[in-house]
Every structure is written in structure tokens, then in C-alpha cells.
PDB file of N, CA and C in Angstrom:
ATOM      1  N   UNK A 252     -38.094   0.669  15.059  1.00  0.00           N
ATOM      2  CA  UNK A 252     -36.828   1.389  15.074  1.00  0.00           C
ATOM      3  C   UNK A 252     -36.928   2.530  14.061  1.00  0.00           C
ATOM      4  N   UNK A 253     -36.462   3.699  14.447  1.00  0.00           N
ATOM      5  CA  UNK A 253     -36.561   4.861  13.569  1.00  0.00           C
ATOM      6  C   UNK A 253     -35.510   4.797  12.460  1.00  0.00           C
ATOM      7  N   UNK A 254     -35.739   5.599  11.426  1.00  0.00           N
ATOM      8  CA  UNK A 254     -34.797   5.647  10.312  1.00  0.00           C
ATOM      9  C   UNK A 254     -33.417   6.117  10.774  1.00  0.00           C
ATOM     10  N   UNK A 255     -33.391   7.073  11.673  1.00  0.00           N
ATOM     11  CA  UNK A 255     -32.122   7.588  12.183  1.00  0.00           C
ATOM     12  C   UNK A 255     -31.356   6.516  12.936  1.00  0.00           C
ATOM     13  N   UNK A 256     -32.047   5.746  13.755  1.00  0.00           N
ATOM     14  CA  UNK A 256     -31.398   4.672  14.509  1.00  0.00           C
ATOM     15  C   UNK A 256     -30.866   3.601  13.576  1.00  0.00           C
ATOM     16  N   UNK A 257     -31.613   3.284  12.540  1.00  0.00           N
ATOM     17  CA  UNK A 257     -31.162   2.285  11.557  1.00  0.00           C
ATOM     18  C   UNK A 257     -29.918   2.772  10.836  1.00  0.00           C
ATOM     19  N   UNK A 258     -29.913   4.045  10.425  1.00  0.00           N
ATOM     20  CA  UNK A 258     -28.750   4.597   9.727  1.00  0.00           C
ATOM     21  C   UNK A 258     -27.520   4.644  10.632  1.00  0.00           C
ATOM     22  N   UNK A 259     -27.700   4.995  11.898  1.00  0.00           N
ATOM     23  CA  UNK A 259     -26.572   5.016  12.840  1.00  0.00           C
ATOM     24  C   UNK A 259     -26.007   3.614  13.034  1.00  0.00           C
ATOM     25  N   UNK A 260     -26.903   2.653  13.163  1.00  0.00           N
ATOM     26  CA  UNK A 260     -26.459   1.269  13.342  1.00  0.00           C
ATOM     27  C   UNK A 260     -25.731   0.775  12.087  1.00  0.00           C
ATOM     28  N   UNK A 261     -26.245   1.126  10.921  1.00  0.00           N
ATOM     29  CA  UNK A 261     -25.595   0.758   9.669  1.00  0.00           C
ATOM     30  C   UNK A 261     -24.210   1.376   9.568  1.00  0.00           C
ATOM     31  N   UNK A 262     -24.060   2.630   9.968  1.00  0.00           N
ATOM     32  CA  UNK A 262     -22.754   3.294   9.959  1.00  0.00           C
ATOM     33  C   UNK A 262     -21.760   2.578  10.867  1.00  0.00           C
ATOM     34  N   UNK A 263     -22.214   2.177  12.064  1.00  0.00           N
ATOM     35  CA  UNK A 263     -21.332   1.451  12.989  1.00  0.00           C
ATOM     36  C   UNK A 263     -20.909   0.110  12.394  1.00  0.00           C
ATOM     37  N   UNK A 264     -21.835  -0.591  11.774  1.00  0.00           N
ATOM     38  CA  UNK A 264     -21.519  -1.882  11.165  1.00  0.00           C
ATOM     39  C   UNK A 264     -20.540  -1.721   9.999  1.00  0.00           C
ATOM     40  N   UNK A 265     -20.738  -0.701   9.187  1.00  0.00           N
ATOM     41  CA  UNK A 265     -19.815  -0.449   8.075  1.00  0.00           C
ATOM     42  C   UNK A 265     -18.417  -0.132   8.591  1.00  0.00           C
ATOM     43  N   UNK A 266     -18.341   0.633   9.664  1.00  0.00           N
ATOM     44  CA  UNK A 266     -17.053   0.971  10.251  1.00  0.00           C
ATOM     45  C   UNK A 266     -16.335  -0.280  10.759  1.00  0.00           C
ATOM     46  N   UNK A 267     -17.073  -1.149  11.443  1.00  0.00           N
ATOM     47  CA  UNK A 267     -16.477  -2.399  11.933  1.00  0.00           C
ATOM     48  C   UNK A 267     -16.028  -3.281  10.775  1.00  0.00           C
ATOM     49  N   UNK A 268     -16.822  -3.359   9.728  1.00  0.00           N
ATOM     50  CA  UNK A 268     -16.476  -4.166   8.566  1.00  0.00           C
ATOM     51  C   UNK A 268     -15.228  -3.632   7.881  1.00  0.00           C
ATOM     52  N   UNK A 269     -15.113  -2.308   7.767  1.00  0.00           N
ATOM     53  CA  UNK A 269     -13.909  -1.701   7.182  1.00  0.00           C
ATOM     54  C   UNK A 269     -12.674  -2.051   7.994  1.00  0.00           C
ATOM     55  N   UNK A 270     -12.782  -1.998   9.312  1.00  0.00           N
ATOM     56  CA  UNK A 270     -11.653  -2.330  10.186  1.00  0.00           C
ATOM     57  C   UNK A 270     -11.231  -3.783   9.999  1.00  0.00           C
ATOM     58  N   UNK A 271     -12.189  -4.681   9.952  1.00  0.00           N
ATOM     59  CA  UNK A 271     -11.893  -6.105   9.770  1.00  0.00           C
ATOM     60  C   UNK A 271     -11.246  -6.342   8.412  1.00  0.00           C
ATOM     61  N   UNK A 272     -11.788  -5.728   7.375  1.00  0.00           N
ATOM     62  CA  UNK A 272     -11.262  -5.904   6.026  1.00  0.00           C
ATOM     63  C   UNK A 272      -9.837  -5.394   5.923  1.00  0.00           C
ATOM     64  N   UNK A 273      -9.554  -4.221   6.495  1.00  0.00           N
ATOM     65  CA  UNK A 273      -8.203  -3.663   6.443  1.00  0.00           C
ATOM     66  C   UNK A 273      -7.220  -4.563   7.171  1.00  0.00           C
ATOM     67  N   UNK A 274      -7.610  -5.116   8.301  1.00  0.00           N
ATOM     68  CA  UNK A 274      -6.736  -6.004   9.064  1.00  0.00           C
ATOM     69  C   UNK A 274      -6.436  -7.267   8.286  1.00  0.00           C
ATOM     70  N   UNK A 275      -7.452  -7.846   7.664  1.00  0.00           N
ATOM     71  CA  UNK A 275      -7.249  -9.071   6.904  1.00  0.00           C
ATOM     72  C   UNK A 275      -6.395  -8.815   5.675  1.00  0.00           C
ATOM     73  N   UNK A 276      -6.622  -7.707   4.971  1.00  0.00           N
ATOM     74  CA  UNK A 276      -5.852  -7.408   3.777  1.00  0.00           C
ATOM     75  C   UNK A 276      -4.391  -7.115   4.097  1.00  0.00           C
ATOM     76  N   UNK A 277      -4.109  -6.552   5.255  1.00  0.00           N
ATOM     77  CA  UNK A 277      -2.739  -6.220   5.623  1.00  0.00           C
ATOM     78  C   UNK A 277      -1.891  -7.473   5.778  1.00  0.00           C
ATOM     79  N   UNK A 278      -2.497  -8.563   6.250  1.00  0.00           N
ATOM     80  CA  UNK A 278      -1.747  -9.800   6.460  1.00  0.00           C
ATOM     81  C   UNK A 278      -1.773 -10.729   5.253  1.00  0.00           C
ATOM     82  N   UNK A 279      -2.459 -10.328   4.189  1.00  0.00           N
ATOM     83  CA  UNK A 279      -2.544 -11.149   2.989  1.00  0.00           C
ATOM     84  C   UNK A 279      -1.156 -11.320   2.376  1.00  0.00           C
ATOM     85  N   UNK A 280      -0.841 -12.542   1.969  1.00  0.00           N
ATOM     86  CA  UNK A 280       0.420 -12.792   1.289  1.00  0.00           C
ATOM     87  C   UNK A 280       0.234 -12.593  -0.202  1.00  0.00           C
ATOM     88  N   UNK A 281       1.144 -11.849  -0.794  1.00  0.00           N
ATOM     89  CA  UNK A 281       1.129 -11.619  -2.226  1.00  0.00           C
ATOM     90  C   UNK A 281       2.233 -12.428  -2.873  1.00  0.00           C
ATOM     91  N   UNK A 282       1.943 -13.036  -4.003  1.00  0.00           N
ATOM     92  CA  UNK A 282       3.013 -13.649  -4.776  1.00  0.00           C
ATOM     93  C   UNK A 282       3.646 -12.555  -5.634  1.00  0.00           C
ATOM     94  N   UNK A 283       4.573 -12.927  -6.487  1.00  0.00           N
ATOM     95  CA  UNK A 283       5.286 -11.934  -7.283  1.00  0.00           C
ATOM     96  C   UNK A 283       4.332 -11.160  -8.191  1.00  0.00           C
ATOM     97  N   UNK A 284       3.358 -11.854  -8.781  1.00  0.00           N
ATOM     98  CA  UNK A 284       2.384 -11.186  -9.648  1.00  0.00           C
ATOM     99  C   UNK A 284       1.534 -10.189  -8.851  1.00  0.00           C
ATOM    100  N   UNK A 285       1.116 -10.579  -7.652  1.00  0.00           N
ATOM    101  CA  UNK A 285       0.343  -9.678  -6.808  1.00  0.00           C
ATOM    102  C   UNK A 285       1.133  -8.442  -6.418  1.00  0.00           C
ATOM    103  N   UNK A 286       2.415  -8.629  -6.118  1.00  0.00           N
ATOM    104  CA  UNK A 286       3.282  -7.493  -5.795  1.00  0.00           C
ATOM    105  C   UNK A 286       3.437  -6.586  -7.003  1.00  0.00           C
ATOM    106  N   UNK A 287       3.624  -7.176  -8.182  1.00  0.00           N
ATOM    107  CA  UNK A 287       3.759  -6.388  -9.413  1.00  0.00           C
ATOM    108  C   UNK A 287       2.493  -5.573  -9.659  1.00  0.00           C
ATOM    109  N   UNK A 288       1.339  -6.194  -9.456  1.00  0.00           N
ATOM    110  CA  UNK A 288       0.074  -5.475  -9.635  1.00  0.00           C
ATOM    111  C   UNK A 288      -0.060  -4.331  -8.631  1.00  0.00           C
ATOM    112  N   UNK A 289       0.292  -4.588  -7.374  1.00  0.00           N
ATOM    113  CA  UNK A 289       0.210  -3.565  -6.332  1.00  0.00           C
ATOM    114  C   UNK A 289       1.127  -2.387  -6.646  1.00  0.00           C
ATOM    115  N   UNK A 290       2.336  -2.694  -7.107  1.00  0.00           N
ATOM    116  CA  UNK A 290       3.329  -1.653  -7.384  1.00  0.00           C
ATOM    117  C   UNK A 290       3.114  -0.987  -8.745  1.00  0.00           C
ATOM    118  N   UNK A 291       2.317  -1.624  -9.615  1.00  0.00           N
ATOM    119  CA  UNK A 291       2.094  -1.065 -10.947  1.00  0.00           C
ATOM    120  C   UNK A 291       3.290  -1.228 -11.854  1.00  0.00           C
ATOM    121  N   UNK A 292       3.986  -2.352 -11.705  1.00  0.00           N
ATOM    122  CA  UNK A 292       5.174  -2.617 -12.516  1.00  0.00           C
ATOM    123  C   UNK A 292       5.048  -3.982 -13.176  1.00  0.00           C
ATOM    124  N   UNK A 293       5.968  -4.278 -14.075  1.00  0.00           N
ATOM    125  CA  UNK A 293       5.955  -5.562 -14.764  1.00  0.00           C
ATOM    126  C   UNK A 293       6.467  -6.665 -13.846  1.00  0.00           C
ATOM    127  N   UNK A 294       6.242  -7.890 -14.248  1.00  0.00           N
ATOM    128  CA  UNK A 294       6.765  -9.033 -13.479  1.00  0.00           C
ATOM    129  C   UNK A 294       8.294  -8.962 -13.414  1.00  0.00           C
ATOM    130  N   UNK A 295       8.931  -8.626 -14.529  1.00  0.00           N
ATOM    131  CA  UNK A 295      10.390  -8.529 -14.551  1.00  0.00           C
ATOM    132  C   UNK A 295      10.859  -7.443 -13.581  1.00  0.00           C
ATOM    133  N   UNK A 296      10.163  -6.306 -13.573  1.00  0.00           N
ATOM    134  CA  UNK A 296      10.507  -5.239 -12.637  1.00  0.00           C
ATOM    135  C   UNK A 296      10.350  -5.684 -11.193  1.00  0.00           C
ATOM    136  N   UNK A 297       9.288  -6.435 -10.921  1.00  0.00           N
ATOM    137  CA  UNK A 297       9.068  -6.951  -9.567  1.00  0.00           C
ATOM    138  C   UNK A 297      10.160  -7.939  -9.190  1.00  0.00           C
ATOM    139  N   UNK A 298      10.538  -8.801 -10.121  1.00  0.00           N
ATOM    140  CA  UNK A 298      11.578  -9.789  -9.843  1.00  0.00           C
ATOM    141  C   UNK A 298      12.912  -9.100  -9.533  1.00  0.00           C
ATOM    142  N   UNK A 299      13.194  -8.018 -10.235  1.00  0.00           N
ATOM    143  CA  UNK A 299      14.442  -7.289  -9.986  1.00  0.00           C
ATOM    144  C   UNK A 299      14.472  -6.669  -8.596  1.00  0.00           C
ATOM    145  N   UNK A 300      13.297  -6.385  -8.028  1.00  0.00           N
ATOM    146  CA  UNK A 300      13.230  -5.772  -6.698  1.00  0.00           C
ATOM    147  C   UNK A 300      13.326  -6.782  -5.559  1.00  0.00           C
ATOM    148  N   UNK A 301      13.281  -8.069  -5.872  1.00  0.00           N
ATOM    149  CA  UNK A 301      13.228  -9.077  -4.803  1.00  0.00           C
ATOM    150  C   UNK A 301      14.482  -9.095  -3.942  1.00  0.00           C
ATOM    151  N   UNK A 302      15.592  -8.622  -4.457  1.00  0.00           N
ATOM    152  CA  UNK A 302      16.806  -8.619  -3.620  1.00  0.00           C
ATOM    153  C   UNK A 302      16.776  -7.502  -2.585  1.00  0.00           C
ATOM    154  N   UNK A 303      15.941  -6.474  -2.818  1.00  0.00           N
ATOM    155  CA  UNK A 303      15.865  -5.350  -1.888  1.00  0.00           C
ATOM    156  C   UNK A 303      14.609  -5.364  -1.020  1.00  0.00           C
ATOM    157  N   UNK A 304      13.513  -5.891  -1.532  1.00  0.00           N
ATOM    158  CA  UNK A 304      12.241  -5.916  -0.802  1.00  0.00           C
ATOM    159  C   UNK A 304      12.201  -7.131   0.122  1.00  0.00           C
ATOM    160  N   UNK A 305      11.397  -7.067   1.182  1.00  0.00           N
ATOM    161  CA  UNK A 305      11.351  -8.166   2.167  1.00  0.00           C
ATOM    162  C   UNK A 305      10.513  -9.365   1.704  1.00  0.00           C
ATOM    163  N   UNK A 306      10.986 -10.072   0.695  1.00  0.00           N
ATOM    164  CA  UNK A 306      10.314 -11.258   0.183  1.00  0.00           C
ATOM    165  C   UNK A 306      10.732 -12.492   0.962  1.00  0.00           C
ATOM    166  N   UNK A 307       9.849 -13.469   1.024  1.00  0.00           N
ATOM    167  CA  UNK A 307      10.163 -14.783   1.596  1.00  0.00           C
ATOM    168  C   UNK A 307      10.044 -15.788   0.465  1.00  0.00           C
ATOM    169  N   UNK A 308      10.859 -16.814   0.508  1.00  0.00           N
ATOM    170  CA  UNK A 308      10.850 -17.817  -0.546  1.00  0.00           C
ATOM    171  C   UNK A 308      10.323 -19.133   0.005  1.00  0.00           C
ATOM    172  N   UNK A 309       9.431 -19.732  -0.752  1.00  0.00           N
ATOM    173  CA  UNK A 309       8.899 -21.051  -0.412  1.00  0.00           C
ATOM    174  C   UNK A 309       8.997 -21.903  -1.668  1.00  0.00           C
ATOM    175  N   UNK A 310       9.965 -22.791  -1.677  1.00  0.00           N
ATOM    176  CA  UNK A 310      10.217 -23.552  -2.899  1.00  0.00           C
ATOM    177  C   UNK A 310      10.735 -22.608  -3.964  1.00  0.00           C
ATOM    178  N   UNK A 311      10.031 -22.555  -5.072  1.00  0.00           N
ATOM    179  CA  UNK A 311      10.425 -21.654  -6.149  1.00  0.00           C
ATOM    180  C   UNK A 311       9.577 -20.385  -6.184  1.00  0.00           C
ATOM    181  N   UNK A 312       8.672 -20.243  -5.233  1.00  0.00           N
ATOM    182  CA  UNK A 312       7.769 -19.093  -5.209  1.00  0.00           C
ATOM    183  C   UNK A 312       8.259 -18.044  -4.216  1.00  0.00           C
ATOM    184  N   UNK A 313       7.988 -16.790  -4.550  1.00  0.00           N
ATOM    185  CA  UNK A 313       8.325 -15.667  -3.681  1.00  0.00           C
ATOM    186  C   UNK A 313       7.047 -15.041  -3.165  1.00  0.00           C
ATOM    187  N   UNK A 314       7.053 -14.681  -1.878  1.00  0.00           N
ATOM    188  CA  UNK A 314       5.884 -14.084  -1.243  1.00  0.00           C
ATOM    189  C   UNK A 314       6.300 -12.877  -0.416  1.00  0.00           C
ATOM    190  N   UNK A 315       5.361 -11.939  -0.299  1.00  0.00           N
ATOM    191  CA  UNK A 315       5.571 -10.773   0.545  1.00  0.00           C
ATOM    192  C   UNK A 315       4.221 -10.417   1.169  1.00  0.00           C
ATOM    193  N   UNK A 316       4.244 -10.058   2.431  1.00  0.00           N
ATOM    194  CA  UNK A 316       3.018  -9.636   3.117  1.00  0.00           C
ATOM    195  C   UNK A 316       2.608  -8.277   2.555  1.00  0.00           C
ATOM    196  N   UNK A 317       1.313  -8.087   2.285  1.00  0.00           N
ATOM    197  CA  UNK A 317       0.813  -6.844   1.682  1.00  0.00           C
ATOM    198  C   UNK A 317       1.264  -5.620   2.492  1.00  0.00           C
ATOM    199  N   UNK A 318       1.173  -5.682   3.807  1.00  0.00           N
ATOM    200  CA  UNK A 318       1.559  -4.529   4.635  1.00  0.00           C
ATOM    201  C   UNK A 318       3.054  -4.240   4.494  1.00  0.00           C
ATOM    202  N   UNK A 319       3.883  -5.282   4.412  1.00  0.00           N
ATOM    203  CA  UNK A 319       5.323  -5.082   4.219  1.00  0.00           C
ATOM    204  C   UNK A 319       5.610  -4.465   2.850  1.00  0.00           C
ATOM    205  N   UNK A 320       4.872  -4.923   1.835  1.00  0.00           N
ATOM    206  CA  UNK A 320       5.064  -4.384   0.491  1.00  0.00           C
ATOM    207  C   UNK A 320       4.714  -2.905   0.447  1.00  0.00           C
ATOM    208  N   UNK A 321       3.603  -2.535   1.059  1.00  0.00           N
ATOM    209  CA  UNK A 321       3.187  -1.134   1.066  1.00  0.00           C
ATOM    210  C   UNK A 321       4.188  -0.287   1.838  1.00  0.00           C
ATOM    211  N   UNK A 322       4.636  -0.779   2.992  1.00  0.00           N
ATOM    212  CA  UNK A 322       5.650  -0.046   3.776  1.00  0.00           C
ATOM    213  C   UNK A 322       6.926   0.140   2.963  1.00  0.00           C
ATOM    214  N   UNK A 323       7.381  -0.922   2.302  1.00  0.00           N
ATOM    215  CA  UNK A 323       8.614  -0.865   1.533  1.00  0.00           C
ATOM    216  C   UNK A 323       8.474   0.085   0.351  1.00  0.00           C
ATOM    217  N   UNK A 324       7.340   0.013  -0.342  1.00  0.00           N
ATOM    218  CA  UNK A 324       7.131   0.879  -1.502  1.00  0.00           C
ATOM    219  C   UNK A 324       7.047   2.349  -1.112  1.00  0.00           C
ATOM    220  N   UNK A 325       6.382   2.655  -0.021  1.00  0.00           N
ATOM    221  CA  UNK A 325       6.253   4.059   0.388  1.00  0.00           C
ATOM    222  C   UNK A 325       7.536   4.594   1.015  1.00  0.00           C
ATOM    223  N   UNK A 326       8.324   3.726   1.620  1.00  0.00           N
ATOM    224  CA  UNK A 326       9.591   4.151   2.216  1.00  0.00           C
ATOM    225  C   UNK A 326      10.573   4.591   1.122  1.00  0.00           C
ATOM    226  N   UNK A 327      10.497   3.973  -0.033  1.00  0.00           N
ATOM    227  CA  UNK A 327      11.416   4.273  -1.129  1.00  0.00           C
ATOM    228  C   UNK A 327      10.806   5.225  -2.163  1.00  0.00           C
ATOM    229  N   UNK A 328       9.783   5.938  -1.772  1.00  0.00           N
ATOM    230  CA  UNK A 328       9.073   6.827  -2.678  1.00  0.00           C
ATOM    231  C   UNK A 328       9.877   8.094  -2.928  1.00  0.00           C
ATOM    232  N   UNK A 329       9.865   8.542  -4.183  1.00  0.00           N
ATOM    233  CA  UNK A 329      10.512   9.803  -4.531  1.00  0.00           C
ATOM    234  C   UNK A 329       9.460  10.888  -4.718  1.00  0.00           C
ATOM    235  N   UNK A 330       9.847  12.087  -4.477  1.00  0.00           N
ATOM    236  CA  UNK A 330       8.966  13.233  -4.641  1.00  0.00           C
ATOM    237  C   UNK A 330       8.702  13.460  -6.139  1.00  0.00           C
ATOM    238  N   UNK A 331       7.432  13.689  -6.511  1.00  0.00           N
ATOM    239  CA  UNK A 331       7.112  13.971  -7.905  1.00  0.00           C
ATOM    240  C   UNK A 331       7.519  15.394  -8.248  1.00  0.00           C
ATOM    241  N   UNK A 332       7.569  15.672  -9.523  1.00  0.00           N
ATOM    242  CA  UNK A 332       7.951  17.013  -9.969  1.00  0.00           C
ATOM    243  C   UNK A 332       6.979  18.061  -9.432  1.00  0.00           C
ATOM    244  N   UNK A 333       5.683  17.764  -9.502  1.00  0.00           N
ATOM    245  CA  UNK A 333       4.701  18.741  -9.014  1.00  0.00           C
ATOM    246  C   UNK A 333       4.822  18.936  -7.501  1.00  0.00           C
ATOM    247  N   UNK A 334       5.129  17.868  -6.760  1.00  0.00           N
ATOM    248  CA  UNK A 334       5.333  18.003  -5.317  1.00  0.00           C
ATOM    249  C   UNK A 334       6.566  18.849  -5.024  1.00  0.00           C
ATOM    250  N   UNK A 335       7.624  18.649  -5.805  1.00  0.00           N
ATOM    251  CA  UNK A 335       8.845  19.428  -5.610  1.00  0.00           C
ATOM    252  C   UNK A 335       8.597  20.907  -5.903  1.00  0.00           C
ATOM    253  N   UNK A 336       7.834  21.188  -6.965  1.00  0.00           N
ATOM    254  CA  UNK A 336       7.521  22.576  -7.304  1.00  0.00           C
ATOM    255  C   UNK A 336       6.646  23.221  -6.227  1.00  0.00           C
ATOM    256  N   UNK A 337       5.676  22.467  -5.710  1.00  0.00           N
ATOM    257  CA  UNK A 337       4.821  22.988  -4.638  1.00  0.00           C
ATOM    258  C   UNK A 337       5.635  23.284  -3.388  1.00  0.00           C
ATOM    259  N   UNK A 338       6.538  22.357  -3.039  1.00  0.00           N
ATOM    260  CA  UNK A 338       7.382  22.549  -1.866  1.00  0.00           C
ATOM    261  C   UNK A 338       8.287  23.769  -2.051  1.00  0.00           C
ATOM    262  N   UNK A 339       8.853  23.927  -3.260  1.00  0.00           N
ATOM    263  CA  UNK A 339       9.719  25.069  -3.536  1.00  0.00           C
ATOM    264  C   UNK A 339       8.942  26.378  -3.437  1.00  0.00           C
ATOM    265  N   UNK A 340       7.702  26.363  -3.922  1.00  0.00           N
ATOM    266  CA  UNK A 340       6.872  27.568  -3.840  1.00  0.00           C
ATOM    267  C   UNK A 340       6.553  27.919  -2.402  1.00  0.00           C
ATOM    268  N   UNK A 341       6.234  26.906  -1.578  1.00  0.00           N
ATOM    269  CA  UNK A 341       5.959  27.159  -0.162  1.00  0.00           C
ATOM    270  C   UNK A 341       7.182  27.692   0.554  1.00  0.00           C
ATOM    271  N   UNK A 342       8.346  27.124   0.236  1.00  0.00           N
ATOM    272  CA  UNK A 342       9.578  27.581   0.893  1.00  0.00           C
ATOM    273  C   UNK A 342       9.964  28.971   0.463  1.00  0.00           C
ATOM    274  N   UNK A 343       9.708  29.314  -0.801  1.00  0.00           N
ATOM    275  CA  UNK A 343      10.068  30.665  -1.272  1.00  0.00           C
ATOM    276  C   UNK A 343       9.178  31.724  -0.635  1.00  0.00           C
ATOM    277  N   UNK A 344       7.929  31.366  -0.332  1.00  0.00           N
ATOM    278  CA  UNK A 344       7.042  32.292   0.360  1.00  0.00           C
ATOM    279  C   UNK A 344       7.556  32.542   1.764  1.00  0.00           C
ATOM    280  N   UNK A 345       8.136  31.516   2.357  1.00  0.00           N
ATOM    281  CA  UNK A 345       8.671  31.642   3.708  1.00  0.00           C
ATOM    282  C   UNK A 345      10.028  32.317   3.746  1.00  0.00           C
ATOM    283  N   UNK A 346      10.588  32.664   2.598  1.00  0.00           N
ATOM    284  CA  UNK A 346      11.869  33.358   2.552  1.00  0.00           C
ATOM    285  C   UNK A 346      13.062  32.447   2.503  1.00  0.00           C
ATOM    286  N   UNK A 347      12.868  31.152   2.300  1.00  0.00           N
ATOM    287  CA  UNK A 347      13.991  30.226   2.261  1.00  0.00           C
ATOM    288  C   UNK A 347      14.742  30.359   0.957  1.00  0.00           C
ATOM    289  N   UNK A 348      14.026  30.518  -0.160  1.00  0.00           N
ATOM    290  CA  UNK A 348      14.702  30.647  -1.456  1.00  0.00           C
ATOM    291  C   UNK A 348      15.019  32.066  -1.804  1.00  0.00           C
TER     292      UNK A 348
END
């Protein structure tokens, strides 16, 4: 087998592995600590969000699916100052401002 064929086959295998990994990680259940780590906030901050985020309770533990957590976090995202300035600059070039 030539080097090119081996590299092409390796690329296909890596692509399939990435797809499998992303699918498995999306369905992973996170506990409160895992959610806090994903969001980059403290445990107390994560606990305060449990009334708004789609958490499930099992006994005394709270869980959230990784894909749901990411969807919820990005849905409630605010524009950063630099993004707002960039958007304002683009709009002013277009004559909006």
C-alpha cells in the first residue's frame, strides 16, 4: 500500500472516530460539578442556575445532558464588548449609524 493510500485511509478513520466521539459526548450526563466546569463557573453559580437550566433530579443529585447544557448556555449568551464594537463598526460602514 502506498504512503498516499495509507494517509487517506488514516484521514477517513480519524473522521469516523471524531464523529463517534462527538455523538457519545453529546449524550454524556453531567453532574453539577461537570456543568460548572463546562460553564466555567463555581458550584454555587451552577446551583443557582438549576431553576432555569434543563436539569433532571435523581435523588439528591442533579444531572444535565452535555448537549442540552451547551444549547442552554449558548442560547443565553450575551454579546461581548469587542463583538458589539465590531458590529457597530460594520453597521456604521453600511450607513446605519
